[in-house]
Amino acid sequence: MENYVRIFDTTLRDGEQSPGATMTSAEKLEVARALARLGVDVMEAGFPAASPDDLEAVRRIAIEVGNTTDGTQPPVICGLARTTTNDIDKAWEGVRLAARPRIHTFIATSDIHLQYKLKMSRETVLERVKKMVCYARSLCEDVEFSPEDAGRSDPDYLYQVLEAAIRCGATTLNIPDTVGYTMPDEFRGLIAGILRNTPGIENCIVSVHCHNDLGMATANTLAGIQAGARQAEVTINGIGERAGNTALEEVVMALHTRRPVFGLSTGIDTTQIMRVSKLVSNYTGIAVQPNKAVVGANAFAHEAGIHQDGMLKHNLTYEIMRPEAVGVSQSQLVLGKHSGRHALKARLQVLGYVFEEPELDKVFERFKVLADKKKTITDGDLEALISDELYQPREIFALDGLQVACGTMGLPTATVRLRDPQGKLRIQAAVGTGPVDATYKAMDAIIQAENSLQEFVIHAVNEGIDALGEVTVRIAGKVGPKVMDAQKETERPHTFGGYGADTDIVVASAKAYLAALNKLLAATGQYGPAETSAVQPIKEALPHNPG
Ligand code: KIV
Ligand code: ZN
C-alpha cells in the first residue's frame, strides 16, 4: 500500500458551513491561495448549489487557484453536490475551469437518515447513487462519493452502495462519521471492513471524514488511515459543524512527529500551518482556543517553572515538535524604534511575507507608530499588524476617531467619529455597561445595521503591559443574505467575523467590530459589490477541461 496520505481540505465548505464561519468571496479566495501554498492535495471550495454567490466563489477559486503558470501542479478543486442533477451541474459549473476538477456527491446511508431525513428506502437510495454518480462521471473524470452518516450505517448496505458507486466511476470513496459517533477502534474496523468487502475498492482511494462531537475526530482519522485510508478530510483549526471537523494541523503533525509509528507522509509544508490558522481565525471571527493542539497560543509556551528548567537543560524534555516546524518563530527581540524599512522587509521575509509597495509602506507606517509606543516589536506583533492592516474588508465606514471615559466614577461613555461612504464625518456619543459596549452602541447609532454580537474574544499578542491587544468578533446579521446548509437543507443568517489589533484594547475592539459591520453592509449590496479591493476580476481565458 502506498505511503502517501492526501490532504483534502474542506475549510471552505464543511468549515464554512458551520454557524459563524461564513467568509466573503474575497476572503475565501485568499484562504484558497493560502491552502495552495500550504500544499493541500485537494480543496473543497464550496457547495455551488447553495447560492449564485457560492457558485461564483468556487468558480473564482477554480480559475485562480486551480491553475498555475509556473509548471507546478495545482491542487484539485472540488465542489460538493447532493445527488441531484441540479446540484451536480452547479458543482461542475463551479470547478470545470480548474486544471484538476473534482465533483463530490453525497447521500445518506444510515437508516436514521433514510427514515427521518430522506424518507427513502435503501433500494431507492442505491438507485439514486448509481444514477447520479454515473451522471457526475459523464461530466468530470474525478468523482468522489460519500455515504453520509457512514459511521452509523449498516456495513453490509454500505459495501453495496460503495460497490455501486465504484461501478459507476467514482474514483474516491469518502467515509464520513458525520455526527462524530464512532470510537477509534470501531472506525478502524469500519474502514478495514470496507477495504475487505467492497469489490473494486482496490482501484480507488478510500478517504476518511470525521466530526469531533466526542472529541475523537483526530483519533478516528488516524485510525482510518492506519486501516488503509489514503485521503484525510480536514479543516484548518478544526472548524466545522457543531464540535467541528478533524483539524488539519493535528493529523499532519501527528503523521509528521510520529513518523516511525505511521510510516506515512503528506505534501504539507508544515511551516505554513500557523499562518493559515491565523488567517482563517481572522476571517471567520472564530478564535483559536489557547490550549488548542499545534496552533493554540499556549501550544509552545512553557510557563511552569519546572518545565522551563527542563527546557533550559534540553528542549526535548517537554517539547515533541519544534515551534519552527509549524511556523512559530522563537525569536523575541526583533525590531525597535530605530529599525528601518529594509530591516522590516528582511524580517517579514524571514516570516514568509513578501511585500512590495504599497503594502510594505502601509506595514512600515504602522510599525513606526507601534515602535513609538512599544520598546521592542516581536514577530507576533508583526503578524498582528499585517492582519490588522492588510487582511481587512473594503472600508465602507472608516474609524476616524474614538474617545472613551470609563472607570468607577460616572457612566462609561464613548464618542465615535466615523467617515461615511460619502466621505462625511459622523460623530456619535453613547453610554454603555463598559467602554466597549458604549463604543459599539455609538457605532450602531451611526451605521444602523441590525445585528447580534455572537462572539467577542480579546487577547494579548505577547507578555508585557505594553502588549498589542488582538480582538476577534463575530456578528450575525439580521438583514442580508442567508446561508444554505448542504446537509440539513436549512438556511440561517449570515455571520461576519472582524479582527482588530492595537495597543489600546478599546481601539482594537472598535476596529474589529467595524470590520465585521463593513462586511455585513457589503453583503446587503447597498454599498456596491460585496468584494474587497483585493480580488482581481476574472478573465475566462483558460481552456475548458474535457468533460
Ligand atoms: O459530514 C459529512 O457527512 C459531510 C459529507 C457531505 C461528506 O460533510
Ligand atoms: Zn462533514
Coordinates of C-alpha atoms in Angstrom, one line a residue, residues 40-512:
V40 CA -3.1 20.6 0.3
D41 CA -3.8 18.0 -2.4
V42 CA -7.5 18.7 -2.8
M43 CA -9.5 21.7 -1.7
E44 CA -13.3 21.6 -1.4
A45 CA -14.0 25.1 -2.4
G46 CA -17.7 25.2 -1.5
F47 CA -21.2 24.0 -2.2
P48 CA -22.1 25.7 -5.5
A49 CA -25.8 24.9 -5.4
A50 CA -26.2 26.9 -2.2
S51 CA -26.5 30.3 -4.0
P52 CA -25.1 32.2 -7.0
D53 CA -22.5 33.8 -4.7
D54 CA -21.3 30.4 -3.6
L55 CA -21.1 29.2 -7.2
E56 CA -19.1 32.3 -8.2
A57 CA -16.7 31.9 -5.2
V58 CA -16.0 28.3 -6.3
R59 CA -15.5 29.4 -9.9
R60 CA -13.0 32.1 -8.9
I61 CA -11.0 29.6 -6.8
A62 CA -11.1 27.1 -9.7
I63 CA -9.7 29.6 -12.1
E64 CA -7.3 31.5 -9.9
V65 CA -6.0 28.8 -7.6
G66 CA -6.8 25.7 -9.6
N67 CA -4.4 26.7 -12.4
T68 CA -0.7 27.5 -12.3
T69 CA 1.6 29.2 -14.8
D70 CA 4.9 28.1 -13.4
G71 CA 4.7 24.4 -14.3
T72 CA 3.9 23.3 -10.7
Q73 CA 0.8 21.1 -10.2
P74 CA -2.2 23.0 -8.7
P75 CA -4.4 21.4 -6.1
V76 CA -7.5 19.5 -7.2
I77 CA -10.5 21.9 -6.8
C78 CA -13.6 20.1 -5.7
G79 CA -17.3 21.2 -5.4
L80 CA -19.9 19.5 -3.2
A81 CA -23.2 18.3 -4.6
R82 CA -26.2 16.4 -3.3
T83 CA -27.2 13.5 -5.6
T84 CA -29.4 15.7 -7.9
T85 CA -28.7 16.7 -11.4
N86 CA -29.1 20.4 -10.5
D87 CA -26.5 20.2 -7.7
I88 CA -24.1 18.2 -9.9
D89 CA -24.5 20.7 -12.8
K90 CA -23.8 23.6 -10.4
A91 CA -20.8 21.8 -8.9
W92 CA -19.4 21.1 -12.4
E93 CA -20.0 24.7 -13.4
G94 CA -18.0 25.8 -10.3
V95 CA -15.0 23.6 -10.8
R96 CA -14.7 22.9 -14.5
L97 CA -12.2 25.6 -15.2
A98 CA -9.7 24.2 -12.8
A99 CA -6.9 22.2 -14.3
R100 CA -7.9 19.3 -12.0
P101 CA -11.6 19.5 -11.2
R102 CA -13.5 17.1 -8.9
I103 CA -17.2 16.6 -8.2
H104 CA -18.0 15.3 -4.7
T105 CA -21.5 14.0 -4.4
F106 CA -23.2 12.5 -1.3
I107 CA -26.3 10.9 0.1
A108 CA -27.0 9.5 3.5
T109 CA -27.0 5.7 4.0
S110 CA -27.9 5.3 7.7
D111 CA -31.4 4.0 8.5
I112 CA -31.9 7.0 10.8
H113 CA -31.2 9.4 7.9
L114 CA -33.2 7.3 5.4
Q115 CA -36.2 7.2 7.6
Y116 CA -36.4 10.7 9.1
K117 CA -34.5 13.0 6.7
L118 CA -34.7 11.5 3.2
K119 CA -37.8 9.4 3.7
M120 CA -36.4 7.0 1.1
S121 CA -35.9 3.2 1.1
R122 CA -32.5 1.6 0.9
E123 CA -33.3 0.4 -2.7
T124 CA -34.2 4.0 -3.8
V125 CA -31.0 5.4 -2.3
L126 CA -29.0 2.7 -4.1
E127 CA -30.7 3.5 -7.4
R128 CA -30.1 7.3 -6.9
V129 CA -26.4 6.6 -6.2
K130 CA -26.0 4.7 -9.4
K131 CA -27.8 7.3 -11.5
M132 CA -26.1 10.3 -10.0
V133 CA -22.5 9.0 -9.8
C134 CA -22.8 8.0 -13.5
Y135 CA -24.1 11.5 -14.3
A136 CA -21.3 13.2 -12.4
R137 CA -18.8 10.9 -14.1
S138 CA -20.3 11.9 -17.5
L139 CA -19.1 15.5 -16.7
C140 CA -15.9 15.0 -14.8
E141 CA -13.3 12.3 -14.7
D142 CA -12.6 12.7 -11.0
V143 CA -15.7 11.9 -8.9
E144 CA -15.8 11.4 -5.1
F145 CA -18.8 9.8 -3.5
S146 CA -19.7 10.0 0.3
P147 CA -22.3 7.8 2.1
E148 CA -23.3 10.4 4.7
D149 CA -23.5 9.1 8.2
A150 CA -21.5 6.1 7.3
G151 CA -20.4 5.8 10.9
R152 CA -24.0 4.7 11.8
S153 CA -24.8 2.8 8.6
D154 CA -25.2 -0.9 8.3
P155 CA -21.8 -2.1 6.9
D156 CA -23.3 -4.6 4.6
Y157 CA -25.6 -2.0 3.0
L158 CA -22.6 0.4 2.9
Y159 CA -20.5 -2.2 0.9
Q160 CA -23.4 -2.5 -1.6
V161 CA -23.7 1.3 -2.1
L162 CA -19.9 1.8 -2.4
E163 CA -19.7 -1.0 -4.9
A164 CA -22.4 0.6 -7.0
A165 CA -20.6 4.0 -6.8
I166 CA -17.3 2.3 -8.0
R167 CA -19.1 0.6 -10.9
C168 CA -20.5 4.0 -12.0
G169 CA -17.0 5.5 -12.0
A170 CA -16.4 7.0 -8.5
T171 CA -12.6 7.4 -8.0
T172 CA -12.6 8.3 -4.3
L173 CA -14.8 6.8 -1.7
N174 CA -15.1 9.0 1.3
I175 CA -16.3 7.5 4.6
P176 CA -17.8 10.2 6.9
D177 CA -18.5 9.9 10.6
T178 CA -21.0 12.7 10.1
V179 CA -22.1 13.0 13.7
G180 CA -18.8 12.1 15.4
Y181 CA -20.3 9.0 17.0
T182 CA -17.7 6.3 16.5
M183 CA -14.7 5.3 18.6
P184 CA -11.3 4.8 17.1
D185 CA -11.4 1.0 17.2
E186 CA -14.8 1.0 15.6
F187 CA -13.8 3.4 12.9
R188 CA -10.6 1.5 12.1
G189 CA -12.8 -1.7 11.8
L190 CA -15.3 0.1 9.5
I191 CA -12.5 1.2 7.1
A192 CA -10.8 -2.2 7.3
G193 CA -14.2 -3.9 6.6
I194 CA -14.9 -1.6 3.6
L195 CA -11.4 -2.4 2.2
R196 CA -12.0 -6.2 2.7
N197 CA -15.6 -6.4 1.4
T198 CA -16.1 -3.9 -1.3
P199 CA -15.4 -5.2 -4.8
G200 CA -13.3 -2.8 -6.9
I201 CA -12.2 -0.7 -3.9
E202 CA -8.5 -1.7 -4.6
N203 CA -8.6 0.7 -7.6
C204 CA -10.0 3.7 -5.6
I205 CA -8.8 6.0 -2.9
V206 CA -10.5 5.5 0.4
S207 CA -11.0 8.7 2.3
V208 CA -12.0 9.5 5.9
H209 CA -14.1 12.5 7.1
C210 CA -14.6 12.7 10.9
H211 CA -16.5 15.1 13.1
N212 CA -15.5 15.9 16.6
D213 CA -18.7 15.6 18.7
L214 CA -17.0 13.2 21.2
G215 CA -13.5 14.7 20.7
M216 CA -12.5 11.7 18.6
A217 CA -12.1 13.3 15.2
T218 CA -8.3 13.2 15.0
A219 CA -8.0 9.8 16.7
N220 CA -10.7 8.4 14.3
T221 CA -9.0 9.9 11.2
L222 CA -5.6 8.4 12.2
A223 CA -7.3 5.1 13.0
G224 CA -8.9 5.1 9.5
I225 CA -5.5 5.9 8.0
Q226 CA -3.9 3.1 9.8
A227 CA -6.6 0.8 8.4
G228 CA -5.7 1.9 4.9
A229 CA -7.4 5.2 4.1
R230 CA -5.1 7.4 2.0
Q231 CA -7.1 10.6 2.0
A232 CA -8.0 12.6 5.1
E233 CA -10.7 15.3 5.0
V234 CA -9.8 18.0 7.4
T235 CA -10.3 21.7 8.2
I236 CA -7.9 24.4 9.5
N237 CA -8.3 24.8 13.2
G238 CA -10.8 22.0 13.1
I239 CA -13.7 24.4 12.3
G240 CA -16.9 22.9 11.2
E241 CA -20.5 21.9 12.2
R242 CA -21.1 21.7 16.0
A243 CA -17.8 20.5 17.6
G244 CA -16.1 20.8 14.3
N245 CA -14.2 18.6 11.8
T246 CA -10.8 16.9 12.2
A247 CA -8.1 19.6 12.4
L248 CA -5.6 19.5 9.5
E249 CA -2.8 20.6 11.7
E250 CA -3.3 17.8 14.2
V251 CA -3.4 15.0 11.6
V252 CA -0.5 16.4 9.7
M253 CA 1.7 17.0 12.7
A254 CA 0.8 13.5 14.2
L255 CA 1.9 11.8 11.0
H256 CA 5.0 14.0 10.9
T257 CA 6.0 13.8 14.5
R258 CA 5.3 10.1 14.9
R259 CA 6.6 9.0 11.5
P260 CA 8.1 5.8 12.8
V261 CA 4.6 4.8 14.1
F262 CA 2.8 5.6 10.8
G263 CA 5.5 5.4 8.1
L264 CA 3.4 7.9 6.1
S265 CA 3.9 11.3 4.6
T266 CA 1.9 14.2 3.3
G267 CA 2.6 17.0 0.9
I268 CA 2.0 19.7 3.5
D269 CA 4.6 22.5 4.1
T270 CA 4.2 22.4 7.9
T271 CA 5.9 25.8 8.3
Q272 CA 2.8 27.4 6.8
I273 CA 0.4 26.0 9.4
M274 CA 0.4 28.8 11.9
R275 CA -0.1 31.5 9.2
V276 CA -3.0 29.8 7.6
S277 CA -4.5 29.1 11.1
K278 CA -4.4 32.8 11.9
L279 CA -5.8 33.8 8.5
V280 CA -8.8 31.5 8.9
S281 CA -9.4 32.7 12.5
N282 CA -9.2 36.4 11.5
Y283 CA -11.6 35.9 8.6
T284 CA -14.2 33.7 10.3
G285 CA -14.0 35.6 13.6
I286 CA -13.7 32.2 15.3
A287 CA -10.8 32.5 17.8
V288 CA -8.5 29.6 18.4
Q289 CA -8.7 28.3 22.0
P290 CA -5.3 29.0 23.7
N291 CA -4.7 25.3 24.6
K292 CA -5.6 24.1 21.1
A293 CA -3.2 21.4 19.9
V294 CA -0.5 22.7 17.5
V295 CA -1.9 26.2 16.8
G296 CA -3.1 27.4 20.2
A297 CA -1.3 30.4 21.7
N298 CA -0.1 28.2 24.5
A299 CA 0.9 25.2 22.4
F300 CA 4.6 26.1 22.6
A301 CA 4.6 28.2 25.8
H302 CA 6.5 26.6 28.7
E303 CA 5.5 28.7 31.6
A304 CA 5.6 26.5 34.7
G305 CA 8.9 26.9 36.4
I306 CA 9.7 23.1 36.4
H307 CA 9.1 23.0 32.6
Q308 CA 11.3 26.0 32.0
D309 CA 14.1 24.4 33.9
G310 CA 13.7 21.2 31.9
M311 CA 13.6 23.2 28.6
L312 CA 16.7 25.1 29.5
K313 CA 18.5 21.7 30.1
H314 CA 17.2 20.3 26.8
N315 CA 14.2 21.3 24.7
L316 CA 13.3 17.6 24.1
T317 CA 12.3 17.3 27.8
Y318 CA 9.0 18.9 27.2
E319 CA 8.8 19.6 23.5
I320 CA 7.8 17.0 21.0
M321 CA 7.6 19.3 18.0
R322 CA 9.8 22.3 17.2
P323 CA 7.8 25.5 17.1
E324 CA 9.6 26.4 13.9
A325 CA 8.2 23.3 12.3
V326 CA 4.7 24.8 12.3
G327 CA 5.8 28.4 11.6
V328 CA 6.0 29.7 15.1
S329 CA 9.1 31.9 15.4
Q330 CA 11.1 31.6 18.6
S331 CA 12.8 34.9 18.0
Q332 CA 11.7 37.5 20.6
L333 CA 13.7 40.7 20.3
V334 CA 13.2 41.5 16.7
L335 CA 12.9 45.2 15.8
G336 CA 12.7 48.5 17.5
K337 CA 12.1 52.2 17.0
H338 CA 15.3 52.7 15.0
S339 CA 14.9 49.8 12.6
G340 CA 14.4 50.9 9.1
R341 CA 12.3 49.7 6.1
H342 CA 15.0 47.3 5.0
A343 CA 15.2 45.6 8.4
L344 CA 11.4 45.3 8.4
K345 CA 11.3 43.9 4.9
A346 CA 14.0 41.4 5.7
R347 CA 12.3 40.3 8.9
L348 CA 9.0 39.9 7.1
Q349 CA 10.7 37.8 4.5
V350 CA 12.1 35.5 7.2
L351 CA 8.5 35.1 8.4
G352 CA 7.5 34.3 4.9
Y353 CA 5.7 37.5 3.9
V354 CA 7.0 39.1 0.6
F355 CA 5.7 42.6 0.4
E356 CA 6.4 45.3 -2.2
E357 CA 4.9 48.8 -2.3
P358 CA 2.3 49.9 -1.4
E359 CA 1.7 47.1 1.1
L360 CA 5.2 47.4 2.6
D361 CA 4.6 51.2 3.1
K362 CA 1.4 50.6 5.0
V363 CA 3.0 48.0 7.2
F364 CA 6.1 50.2 7.8
E365 CA 3.9 53.1 8.8
R366 CA 2.0 51.0 11.3
F367 CA 5.3 49.6 12.5
K368 CA 6.7 53.0 13.2
V369 CA 3.6 54.1 15.2
L370 CA 3.8 50.9 17.2
A371 CA 7.5 51.2 17.8
D372 CA 6.9 54.6 19.3
K373 CA 4.6 53.0 21.9
K374 CA 6.4 49.8 22.4
K375 CA 10.1 49.3 23.0
T376 CA 10.5 46.0 21.2
I377 CA 8.5 44.6 18.3
T378 CA 8.2 40.8 18.2
D379 CA 7.3 38.5 15.3
G380 CA 3.9 38.1 16.9
D381 CA 3.4 41.9 16.8
L382 CA 4.4 42.0 13.2
E383 CA 1.9 39.3 12.3
A384 CA -0.9 41.1 14.2
L385 CA 0.0 44.3 12.3
I386 CA -0.2 42.5 9.0
S387 CA -3.6 41.0 9.8
D388 CA -4.9 44.4 11.0
E389 CA -3.6 46.3 8.1
L390 CA -3.9 44.0 5.1
Y391 CA -6.5 41.3 5.7
Q392 CA -9.3 43.8 6.1
P393 CA -12.6 44.1 4.2
R394 CA -13.4 47.0 2.0
E395 CA -13.9 50.1 4.2
I396 CA -17.5 51.4 3.8
F397 CA -17.4 53.2 7.1
A398 CA -13.9 54.1 8.4
L399 CA -12.9 54.8 12.0
D400 CA -11.7 58.4 12.2
G401 CA -11.6 58.9 16.0
L402 CA -12.5 57.4 19.3
Q403 CA -12.6 58.7 22.8
V404 CA -13.8 56.8 25.9
A405 CA -14.3 57.7 29.5
C406 CA -14.7 54.8 32.0
G407 CA -13.8 53.7 35.4
T408 CA -15.5 53.5 38.8
M409 CA -16.8 57.1 38.7
G410 CA -19.6 58.0 36.2
L411 CA -21.0 56.1 33.3
P412 CA -18.8 54.5 30.7
T413 CA -19.1 56.8 27.7
A414 CA -17.7 56.6 24.2
T415 CA -17.6 59.2 21.4
V416 CA -17.0 57.7 18.0
R417 CA -16.2 59.6 14.8
L418 CA -16.7 57.6 11.5
R419 CA -16.2 58.6 7.9
D420 CA -19.2 57.5 6.0
P421 CA -19.3 56.2 2.4
Q422 CA -19.8 59.7 1.1
G423 CA -16.7 60.9 3.0
K424 CA -18.7 62.8 5.5
L425 CA -17.6 62.7 9.2
R426 CA -20.3 61.4 11.5
I427 CA -20.0 61.8 15.3
Q428 CA -22.0 60.0 18.0
A429 CA -21.7 59.5 21.7
A430 CA -23.2 56.7 23.7
V431 CA -23.1 55.3 27.2
G432 CA -22.9 51.5 27.9
T433 CA -22.1 48.9 30.5
G434 CA -18.4 49.4 29.8
P435 CA -16.2 51.2 27.3
V436 CA -16.5 48.6 24.5
D437 CA -20.3 48.4 24.9
A438 CA -20.5 52.2 24.8
T439 CA -18.3 52.2 21.6
Y440 CA -20.4 49.6 19.9
K441 CA -23.6 51.4 20.8
A442 CA -22.2 54.7 19.3
M443 CA -21.2 52.8 16.1
D444 CA -24.6 51.1 15.9
A445 CA -26.3 54.5 16.2
I446 CA -24.4 55.8 13.1
I447 CA -24.3 52.7 11.0
Q448 CA -27.7 51.2 11.8
A449 CA -27.1 47.7 10.6
E450 CA -29.1 45.4 12.8
N451 CA -27.0 42.5 14.2
S452 CA -26.3 40.5 17.2
L453 CA -22.9 40.0 18.7
Q454 CA -22.1 36.3 18.7
E455 CA -18.5 36.3 20.0
F456 CA -16.0 38.7 21.4
V457 CA -12.5 37.5 22.2
I458 CA -9.6 39.6 23.3
H459 CA -6.1 38.6 24.0
A460 CA -2.6 40.0 24.2
V461 CA -0.2 39.1 21.4
N462 CA 2.6 38.6 24.0
E463 CA 3.5 39.3 27.6
G464 CA 4.2 42.7 29.0
I465 CA 2.0 45.7 29.9
D466 CA 2.6 47.4 26.6
A467 CA 1.5 44.3 24.6
L468 CA -0.6 44.7 21.5
G469 CA -4.2 43.6 22.0
E470 CA -6.0 41.5 19.4
V471 CA -9.7 41.4 19.2
T472 CA -11.8 38.9 17.2
V473 CA -15.6 39.4 16.9
R474 CA -18.4 37.6 15.1
I475 CA -21.8 39.2 14.4
A476 CA -24.9 37.7 12.9
G477 CA -26.7 40.0 10.5
K478 CA -30.5 40.4 11.0
V479 CA -30.6 41.7 7.4
G480 CA -28.7 40.5 4.3
P481 CA -28.2 37.1 2.7
K482 CA -28.9 33.7 4.4
V483 CA -26.5 30.7 4.2
M484 CA -27.8 27.4 3.0
D485 CA -26.6 24.2 4.7
A486 CA -25.9 21.4 2.3
Q487 CA -26.7 18.5 4.6
K488 CA -29.5 19.8 6.7
E489 CA -31.0 21.7 3.8
T490 CA -31.8 24.7 6.0
E491 CA -31.0 28.4 5.9
R492 CA -29.5 30.5 8.6
P493 CA -28.4 34.1 8.9
H494 CA -25.0 35.0 7.5
T495 CA -22.4 35.8 10.2
F496 CA -19.4 38.0 9.7
G497 CA -16.0 38.0 11.5
G498 CA -13.9 41.0 12.3
Y499 CA -10.4 41.4 13.6
G500 CA -8.5 44.4 15.0
A501 CA -5.1 44.9 16.7
D502 CA -3.9 47.9 18.7
T503 CA -2.0 48.7 21.9
D504 CA -5.3 50.3 23.1
I505 CA -7.8 47.4 23.5
V506 CA -10.9 49.6 23.1
V507 CA -9.5 50.8 19.7
A508 CA -8.8 47.2 18.8
S509 CA -12.3 46.3 19.8
A510 CA -13.7 49.2 17.7
K511 CA -11.7 48.1 14.6
A512 CA -12.8 44.5 14.9

